[in-house]
Coordinates of C-alpha atoms in Angstrom, one line a residue:
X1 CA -21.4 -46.8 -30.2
X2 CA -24.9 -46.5 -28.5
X3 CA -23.6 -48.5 -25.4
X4 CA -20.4 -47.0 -25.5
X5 CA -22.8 -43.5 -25.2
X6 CA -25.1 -45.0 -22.5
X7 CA -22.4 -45.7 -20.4
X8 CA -20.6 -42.4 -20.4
X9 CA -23.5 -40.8 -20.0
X10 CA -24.2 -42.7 -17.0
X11 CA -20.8 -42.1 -15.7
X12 CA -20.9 -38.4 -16.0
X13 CA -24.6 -38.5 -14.1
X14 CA -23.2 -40.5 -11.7
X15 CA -19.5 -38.0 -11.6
X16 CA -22.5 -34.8 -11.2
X17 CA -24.5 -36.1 -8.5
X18 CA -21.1 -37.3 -6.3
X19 CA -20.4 -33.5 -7.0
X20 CA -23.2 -32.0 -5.7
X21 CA -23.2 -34.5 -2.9
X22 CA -19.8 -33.2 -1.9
X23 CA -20.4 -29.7 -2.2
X24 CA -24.0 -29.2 -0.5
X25 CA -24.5 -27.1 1.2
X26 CA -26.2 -27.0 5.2
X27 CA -28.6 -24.3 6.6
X28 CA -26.1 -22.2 8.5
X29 CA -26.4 -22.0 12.2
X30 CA -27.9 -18.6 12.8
X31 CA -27.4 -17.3 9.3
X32 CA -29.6 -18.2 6.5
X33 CA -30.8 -21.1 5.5
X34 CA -30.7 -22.9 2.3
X35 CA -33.3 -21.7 -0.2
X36 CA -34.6 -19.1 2.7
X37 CA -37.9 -17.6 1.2
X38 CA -39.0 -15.5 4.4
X39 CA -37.1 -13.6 6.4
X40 CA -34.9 -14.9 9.5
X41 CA -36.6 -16.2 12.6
X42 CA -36.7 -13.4 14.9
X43 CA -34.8 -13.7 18.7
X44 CA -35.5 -10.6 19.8
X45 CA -39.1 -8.3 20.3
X46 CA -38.6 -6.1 18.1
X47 CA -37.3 -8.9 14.9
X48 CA -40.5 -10.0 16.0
X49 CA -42.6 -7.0 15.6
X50 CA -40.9 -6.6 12.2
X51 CA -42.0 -10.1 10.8
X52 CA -45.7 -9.7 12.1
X53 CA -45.6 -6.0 10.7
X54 CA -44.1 -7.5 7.0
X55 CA -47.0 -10.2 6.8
X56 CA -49.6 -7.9 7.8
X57 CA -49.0 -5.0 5.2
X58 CA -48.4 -7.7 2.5
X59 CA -51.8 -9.4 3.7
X60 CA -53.1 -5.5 3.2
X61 CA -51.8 -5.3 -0.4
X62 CA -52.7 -8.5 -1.3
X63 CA -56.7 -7.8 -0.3
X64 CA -56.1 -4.1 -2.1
X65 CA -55.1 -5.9 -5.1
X66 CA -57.9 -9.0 -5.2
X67 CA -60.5 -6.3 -5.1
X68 CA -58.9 -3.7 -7.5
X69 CA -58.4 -5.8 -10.1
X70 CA -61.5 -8.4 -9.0
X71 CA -63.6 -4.8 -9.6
X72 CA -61.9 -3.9 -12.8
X73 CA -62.1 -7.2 -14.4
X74 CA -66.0 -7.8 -13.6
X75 CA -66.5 -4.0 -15.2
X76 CA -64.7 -4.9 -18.2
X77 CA -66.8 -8.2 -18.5
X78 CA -70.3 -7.3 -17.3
X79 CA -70.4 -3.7 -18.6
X80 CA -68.8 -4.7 -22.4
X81 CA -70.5 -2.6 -25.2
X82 CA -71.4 -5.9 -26.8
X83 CA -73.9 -6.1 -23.8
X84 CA -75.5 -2.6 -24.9
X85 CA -74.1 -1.3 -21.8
X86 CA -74.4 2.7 -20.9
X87 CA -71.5 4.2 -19.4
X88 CA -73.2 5.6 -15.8
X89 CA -72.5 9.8 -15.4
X90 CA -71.2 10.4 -12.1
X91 CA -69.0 13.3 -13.0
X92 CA -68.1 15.0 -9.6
X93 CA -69.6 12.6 -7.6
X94 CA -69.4 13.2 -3.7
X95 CA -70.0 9.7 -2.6
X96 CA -66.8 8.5 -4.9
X97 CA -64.6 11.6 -3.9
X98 CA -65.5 10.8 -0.1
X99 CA -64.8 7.0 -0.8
X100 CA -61.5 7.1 -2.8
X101 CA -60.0 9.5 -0.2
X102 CA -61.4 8.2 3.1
X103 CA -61.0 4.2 2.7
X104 CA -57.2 5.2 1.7
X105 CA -57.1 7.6 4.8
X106 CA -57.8 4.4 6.9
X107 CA -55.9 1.8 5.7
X108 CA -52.7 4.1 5.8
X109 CA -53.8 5.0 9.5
X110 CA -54.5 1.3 10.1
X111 CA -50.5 0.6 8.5
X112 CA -48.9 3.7 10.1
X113 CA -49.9 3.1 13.9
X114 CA -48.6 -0.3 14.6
X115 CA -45.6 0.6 12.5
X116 CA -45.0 4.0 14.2
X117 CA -45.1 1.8 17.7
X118 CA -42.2 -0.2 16.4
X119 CA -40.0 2.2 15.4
X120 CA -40.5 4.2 18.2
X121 CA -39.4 1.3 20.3
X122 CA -36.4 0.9 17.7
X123 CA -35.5 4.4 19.2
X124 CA -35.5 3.3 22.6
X125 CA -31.9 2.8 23.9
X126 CA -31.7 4.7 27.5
X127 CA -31.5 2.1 30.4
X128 CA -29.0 -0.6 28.7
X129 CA -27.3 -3.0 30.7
X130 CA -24.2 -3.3 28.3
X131 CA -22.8 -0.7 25.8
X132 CA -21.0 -2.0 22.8
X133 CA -19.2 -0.1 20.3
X134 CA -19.0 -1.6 17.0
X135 CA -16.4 0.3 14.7
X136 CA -16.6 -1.0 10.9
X137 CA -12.7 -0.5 9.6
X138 CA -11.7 -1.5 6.0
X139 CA -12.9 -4.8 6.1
X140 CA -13.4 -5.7 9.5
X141 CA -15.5 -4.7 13.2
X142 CA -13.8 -3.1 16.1
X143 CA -15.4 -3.6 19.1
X144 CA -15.2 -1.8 22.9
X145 CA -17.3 -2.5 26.1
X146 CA -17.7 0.6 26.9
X147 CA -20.8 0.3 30.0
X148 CA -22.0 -2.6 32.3
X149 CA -20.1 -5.9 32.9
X150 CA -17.2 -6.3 30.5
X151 CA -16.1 -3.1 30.8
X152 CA -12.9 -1.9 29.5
X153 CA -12.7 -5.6 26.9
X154 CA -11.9 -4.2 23.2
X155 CA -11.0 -6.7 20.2
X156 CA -10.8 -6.6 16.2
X157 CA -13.4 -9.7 14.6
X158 CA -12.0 -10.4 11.6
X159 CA -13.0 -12.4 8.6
X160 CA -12.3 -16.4 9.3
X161 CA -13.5 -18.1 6.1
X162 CA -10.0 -19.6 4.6
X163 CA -8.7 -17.8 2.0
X164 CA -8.6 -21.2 0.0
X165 CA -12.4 -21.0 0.4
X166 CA -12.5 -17.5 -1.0
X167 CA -10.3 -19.0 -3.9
X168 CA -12.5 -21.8 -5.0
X169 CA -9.7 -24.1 -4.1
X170 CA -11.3 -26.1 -1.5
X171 CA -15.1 -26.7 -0.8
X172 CA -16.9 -24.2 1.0
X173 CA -18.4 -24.5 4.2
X174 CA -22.1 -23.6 5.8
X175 CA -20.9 -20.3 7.4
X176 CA -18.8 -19.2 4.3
X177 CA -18.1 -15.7 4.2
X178 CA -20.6 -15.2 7.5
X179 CA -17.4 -16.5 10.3
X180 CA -14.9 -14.5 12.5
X181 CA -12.2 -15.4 14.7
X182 CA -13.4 -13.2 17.5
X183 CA -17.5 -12.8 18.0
X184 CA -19.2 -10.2 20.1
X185 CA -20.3 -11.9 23.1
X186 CA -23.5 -10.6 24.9
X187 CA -25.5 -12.1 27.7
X188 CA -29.0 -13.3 26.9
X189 CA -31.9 -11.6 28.0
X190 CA -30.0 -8.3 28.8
X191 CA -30.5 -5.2 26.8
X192 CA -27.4 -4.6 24.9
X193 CA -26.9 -1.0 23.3
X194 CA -25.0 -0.6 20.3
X195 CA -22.8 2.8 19.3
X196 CA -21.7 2.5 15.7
X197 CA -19.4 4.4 14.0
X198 CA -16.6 4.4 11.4
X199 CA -12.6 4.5 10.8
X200 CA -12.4 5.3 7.2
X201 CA -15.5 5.0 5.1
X202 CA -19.9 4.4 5.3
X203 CA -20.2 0.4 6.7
X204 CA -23.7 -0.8 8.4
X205 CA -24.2 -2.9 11.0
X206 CA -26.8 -5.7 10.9
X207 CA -28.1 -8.3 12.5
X208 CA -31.2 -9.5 10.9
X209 CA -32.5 -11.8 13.5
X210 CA -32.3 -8.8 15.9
X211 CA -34.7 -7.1 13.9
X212 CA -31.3 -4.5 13.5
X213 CA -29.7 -2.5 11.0
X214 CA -27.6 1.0 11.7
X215 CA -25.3 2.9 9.7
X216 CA -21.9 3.5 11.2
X217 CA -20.4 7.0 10.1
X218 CA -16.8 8.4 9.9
X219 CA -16.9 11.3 12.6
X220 CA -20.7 10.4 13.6
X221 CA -21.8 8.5 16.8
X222 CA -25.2 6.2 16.1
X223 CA -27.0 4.0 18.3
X224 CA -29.1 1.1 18.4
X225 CA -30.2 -1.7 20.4
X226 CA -31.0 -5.8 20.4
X227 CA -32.4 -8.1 23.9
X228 CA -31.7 -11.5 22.6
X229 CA -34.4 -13.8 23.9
X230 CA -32.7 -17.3 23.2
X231 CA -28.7 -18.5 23.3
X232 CA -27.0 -19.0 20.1
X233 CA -24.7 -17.7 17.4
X234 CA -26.3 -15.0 15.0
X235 CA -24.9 -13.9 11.8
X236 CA -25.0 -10.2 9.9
X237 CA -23.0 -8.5 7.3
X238 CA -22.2 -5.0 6.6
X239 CA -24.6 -3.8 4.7
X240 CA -23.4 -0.8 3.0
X241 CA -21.2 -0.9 0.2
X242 CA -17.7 0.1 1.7
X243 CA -15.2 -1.2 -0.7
X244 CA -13.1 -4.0 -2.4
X245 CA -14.2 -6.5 0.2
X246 CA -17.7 -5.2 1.1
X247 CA -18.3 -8.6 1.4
X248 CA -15.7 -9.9 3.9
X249 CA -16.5 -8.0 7.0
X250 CA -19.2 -10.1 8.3
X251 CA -20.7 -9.6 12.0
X252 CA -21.2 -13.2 14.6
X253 CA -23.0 -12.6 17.7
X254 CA -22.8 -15.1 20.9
X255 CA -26.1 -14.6 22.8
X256 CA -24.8 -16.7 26.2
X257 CA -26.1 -17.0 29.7
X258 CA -25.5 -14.9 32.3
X259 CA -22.9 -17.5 34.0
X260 CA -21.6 -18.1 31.2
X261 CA -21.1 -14.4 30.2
X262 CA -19.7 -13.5 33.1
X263 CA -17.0 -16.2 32.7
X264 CA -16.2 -14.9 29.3
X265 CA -15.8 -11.8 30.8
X266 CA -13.1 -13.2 33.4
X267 CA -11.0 -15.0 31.0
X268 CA -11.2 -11.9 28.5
X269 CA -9.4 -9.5 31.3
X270 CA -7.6 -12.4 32.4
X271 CA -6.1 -12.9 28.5
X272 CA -5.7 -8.8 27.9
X273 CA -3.9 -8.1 30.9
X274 CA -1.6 -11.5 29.8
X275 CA -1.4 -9.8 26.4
X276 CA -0.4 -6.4 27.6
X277 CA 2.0 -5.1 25.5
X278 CA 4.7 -2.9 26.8
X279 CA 6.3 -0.7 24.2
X280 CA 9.6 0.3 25.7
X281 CA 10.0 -3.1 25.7
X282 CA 13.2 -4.6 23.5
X283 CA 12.4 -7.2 20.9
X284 CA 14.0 -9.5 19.6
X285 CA 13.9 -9.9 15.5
X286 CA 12.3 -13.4 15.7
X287 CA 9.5 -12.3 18.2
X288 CA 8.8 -9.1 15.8
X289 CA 8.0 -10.9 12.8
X290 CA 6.4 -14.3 14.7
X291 CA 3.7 -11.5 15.8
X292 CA 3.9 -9.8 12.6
X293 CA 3.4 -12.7 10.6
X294 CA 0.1 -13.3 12.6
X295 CA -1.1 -9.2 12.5
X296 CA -0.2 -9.5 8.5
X297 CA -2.7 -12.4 8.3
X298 CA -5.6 -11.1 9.8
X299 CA -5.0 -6.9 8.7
X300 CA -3.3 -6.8 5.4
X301 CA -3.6 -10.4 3.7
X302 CA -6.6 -9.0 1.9
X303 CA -4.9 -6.0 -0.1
X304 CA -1.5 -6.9 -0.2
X305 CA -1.4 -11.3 -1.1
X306 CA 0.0 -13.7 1.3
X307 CA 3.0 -13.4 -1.3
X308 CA 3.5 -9.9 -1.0
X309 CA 2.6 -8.8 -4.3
X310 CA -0.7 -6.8 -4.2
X311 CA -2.9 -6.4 -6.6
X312 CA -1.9 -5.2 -9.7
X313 CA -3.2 -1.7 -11.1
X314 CA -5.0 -1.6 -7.1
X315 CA -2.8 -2.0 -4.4
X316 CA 0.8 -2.3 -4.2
X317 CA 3.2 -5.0 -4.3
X318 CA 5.0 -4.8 -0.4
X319 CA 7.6 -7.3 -2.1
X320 CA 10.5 -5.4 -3.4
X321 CA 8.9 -2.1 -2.6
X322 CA 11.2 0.9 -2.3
X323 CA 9.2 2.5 1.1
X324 CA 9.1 -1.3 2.9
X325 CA 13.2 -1.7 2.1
X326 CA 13.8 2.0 2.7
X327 CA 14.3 4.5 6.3
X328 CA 12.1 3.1 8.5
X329 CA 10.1 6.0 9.4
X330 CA 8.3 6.2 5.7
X331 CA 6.6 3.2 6.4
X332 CA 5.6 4.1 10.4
X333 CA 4.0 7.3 8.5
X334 CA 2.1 5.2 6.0
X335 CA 0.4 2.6 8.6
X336 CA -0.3 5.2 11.3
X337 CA -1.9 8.2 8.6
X338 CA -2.4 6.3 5.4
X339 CA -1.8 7.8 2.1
X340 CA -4.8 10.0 1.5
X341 CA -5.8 9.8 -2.6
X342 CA -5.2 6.1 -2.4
X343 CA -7.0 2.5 -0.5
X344 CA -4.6 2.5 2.2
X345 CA -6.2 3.3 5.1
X346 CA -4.4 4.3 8.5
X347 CA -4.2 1.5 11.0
X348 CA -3.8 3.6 14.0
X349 CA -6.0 1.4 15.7
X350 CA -2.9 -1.0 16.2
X351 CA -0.9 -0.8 19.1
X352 CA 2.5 0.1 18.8
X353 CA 3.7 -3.4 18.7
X354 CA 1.7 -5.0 15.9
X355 CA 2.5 -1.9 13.6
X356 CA 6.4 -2.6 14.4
X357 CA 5.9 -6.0 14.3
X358 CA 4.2 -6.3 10.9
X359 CA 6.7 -3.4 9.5
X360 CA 9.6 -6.2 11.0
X361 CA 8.0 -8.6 9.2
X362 CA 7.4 -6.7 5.6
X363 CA 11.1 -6.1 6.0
X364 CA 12.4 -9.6 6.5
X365 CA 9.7 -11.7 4.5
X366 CA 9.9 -12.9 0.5
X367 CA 12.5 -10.9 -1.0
X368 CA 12.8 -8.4 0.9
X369 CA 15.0 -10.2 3.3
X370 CA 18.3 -9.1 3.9
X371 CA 18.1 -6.1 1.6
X372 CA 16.7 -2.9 2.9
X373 CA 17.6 -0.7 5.6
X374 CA 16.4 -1.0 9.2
X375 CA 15.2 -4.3 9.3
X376 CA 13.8 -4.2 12.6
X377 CA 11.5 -1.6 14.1
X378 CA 10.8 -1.5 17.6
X379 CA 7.9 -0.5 19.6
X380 CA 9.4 2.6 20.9
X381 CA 10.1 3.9 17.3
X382 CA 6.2 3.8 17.0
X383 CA 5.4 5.2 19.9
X384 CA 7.8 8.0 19.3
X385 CA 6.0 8.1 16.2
X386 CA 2.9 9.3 17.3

């Protein structure tokens, strides 16, 4: 029995450790790293001006507390009643009332000036030489390149962990939860501004490497700004608490060189005028719900399953449902407005392709096949829509 014990113990350390083996996890390459303590290593100015400020205040409360307590402590021991000691009457004293209001006076002065200097500069975003805005959506970032080289290039950045990830049916990987299909790409060195706002509710955008953190606001226009001092990727999240998947919107920046920036550039209004959509175009049914299939995935998946059937008791089975195998222009209303009172948010932002091409493909995938009315939904039905 005892060796029939030993060994299984043995075999289930042994089972434990492979396990752990195959699951570890690697710092992530310019996100956080594992069993991260202090806070990320700063690329830009300002980050840095941050860290330096953090350590120095914390060195300032940690000498405020030594002596407090180091004072207090000596007190209680030297000046015990066991030692016969008086308790001195200072009752109004001037010296104390000077010395408890002017040594506080300086160290907050002392705090507030370097601090002030910072955020000032935080402030600071007149002469950029690229303007990016970043629009948080329900759960993903818009973005538009809206001054300086790249002018005119807009994209979604959506969540790229696999969804097998987010199940717990396949390892996870460094970047879980912190990769996108589509970065923001900025050229290093450059200052970059940043004009946040919002579609639908409160989301954040930050960067903590760039020492940056900003709220984007439904029907407000913020601003910030980051000058990346070093090539890389660098990861952020949204940082205010926006929904169901709060979590899954994260934010990748590519810090490039110029060169190389300014070939990104090329090939991104070489690929948009390539991808140009023209809605009085005709489709045909298979090329609807090919690019359907592929705006489902990376707009809808989220809410509504890969299998169509929602979320029970929170969104809405698309499988079978009465609007999706019903008149067409129901469901055009519902992506382009919404349904105010409930999660589904309007996806306006679309072009008039992908709505009709996902609506195609709602109508023609799982069960819905063959059973509803107007199966396909062009462009033009959209655009007339509007």
């Amino acid at each position: 029995m005892k060796k029939w014990l030993g060994g299984s113990l043995g075999a289930l350390m042994v089972s434990m450790l492979a396990g752990n083996a195959a699951f570890a996890v690697n710092d992530s390459v310019g996100g956080p790293k594992v069993n991260q303590l202090n806070l990320h290593e700063p690329v830009t100015s300002i980050a840095a001006q941050i860290e330096w400020l953090h350590w120095m205040m914390l060195a300032i409360c940690m000498v405020i507390f030594i002596a407090v307590f180091a004072v207090m402590f000596y007190s209680i021991w030297a000046h015990r009643k066991s030692r016969g000691a008086k308790p001195a009457s200072f009752h109004e004293s001037i010296g104390v009332e000077v010395a408890w209001t002017v040594i506080p006076f300086l160290i907050v002065i002392g705090m507030a000036l370097p601090a002030t200097k910072t955020v000032v500069a935080m402030k600071d975003t007149s002469n950029a030489d690229v303007t990016v805005k970043a629009t948080g959506y329900q759960w993903k970032w818009g973005y538009d390149y809206l001054n300086g080289e790249g002018e005119g290039i807009s994209f979604l950045s959506n969540l790229s962990t696999p969804i097998e990830q987010r199940n717990g049916t396949e390892p996870k990987g460094d970047n879980y939860l912190i990769e996108v299909d589509n970065p923001l790409v900025v050229p290093v060195n450059k200052k970059v501004r940043v004009i946040t706002t919002a579609n639908d509710v409160i989301h954040a955008w930050m960067v903590p490497a760039f020492g940056v953190k900003q709220d984007a606001i439904p029907g407000f226009v913020r601003d910030t700004w980051f000058r990346a001092e070093k090539t890389g990727e660098f990861r952020g999240q949204c940082a205010e608490l926006c929904g169901k998947d709060h979590a899954f919107m994260p934010i990748v920046v590519k810090v490039v060189s110029q060169e190389d920036y300014s070939k990104w550039v090329e090939e991104q209004k070489a690929k948009l005028a390539a991808q140009a959509d023209d809605p009085n175009k005709t489709w045909t049914a298979d090329e609807l719900k090919t690019r359907g299939e592929k705006v489902f995935a990376s707009n809808c998946v989220a809410c509504h399953q890969a299998n169509g059937k929602g979320v029970p008791g929170t969104f809405p089975a698309l499988d079978a449902d009465p609007t999706v195998l019903g008149p067409k222009d129901k469901q055009i209303e519902t992506l382009l407005k919404g349904r105010p009172g409930t999660a589904m948010a309007s996806f306006a932002h679309l072009s008039d392709v992908e709505i009709a091409a996902v609506i195609t493909y709602t109508r023609n995938a799982w069960s819905n096949a063959g059973k509803g009315q107007d199966p396909v939904v062009q462009p033009a039905d959209v655009k007339s829509a509007r």
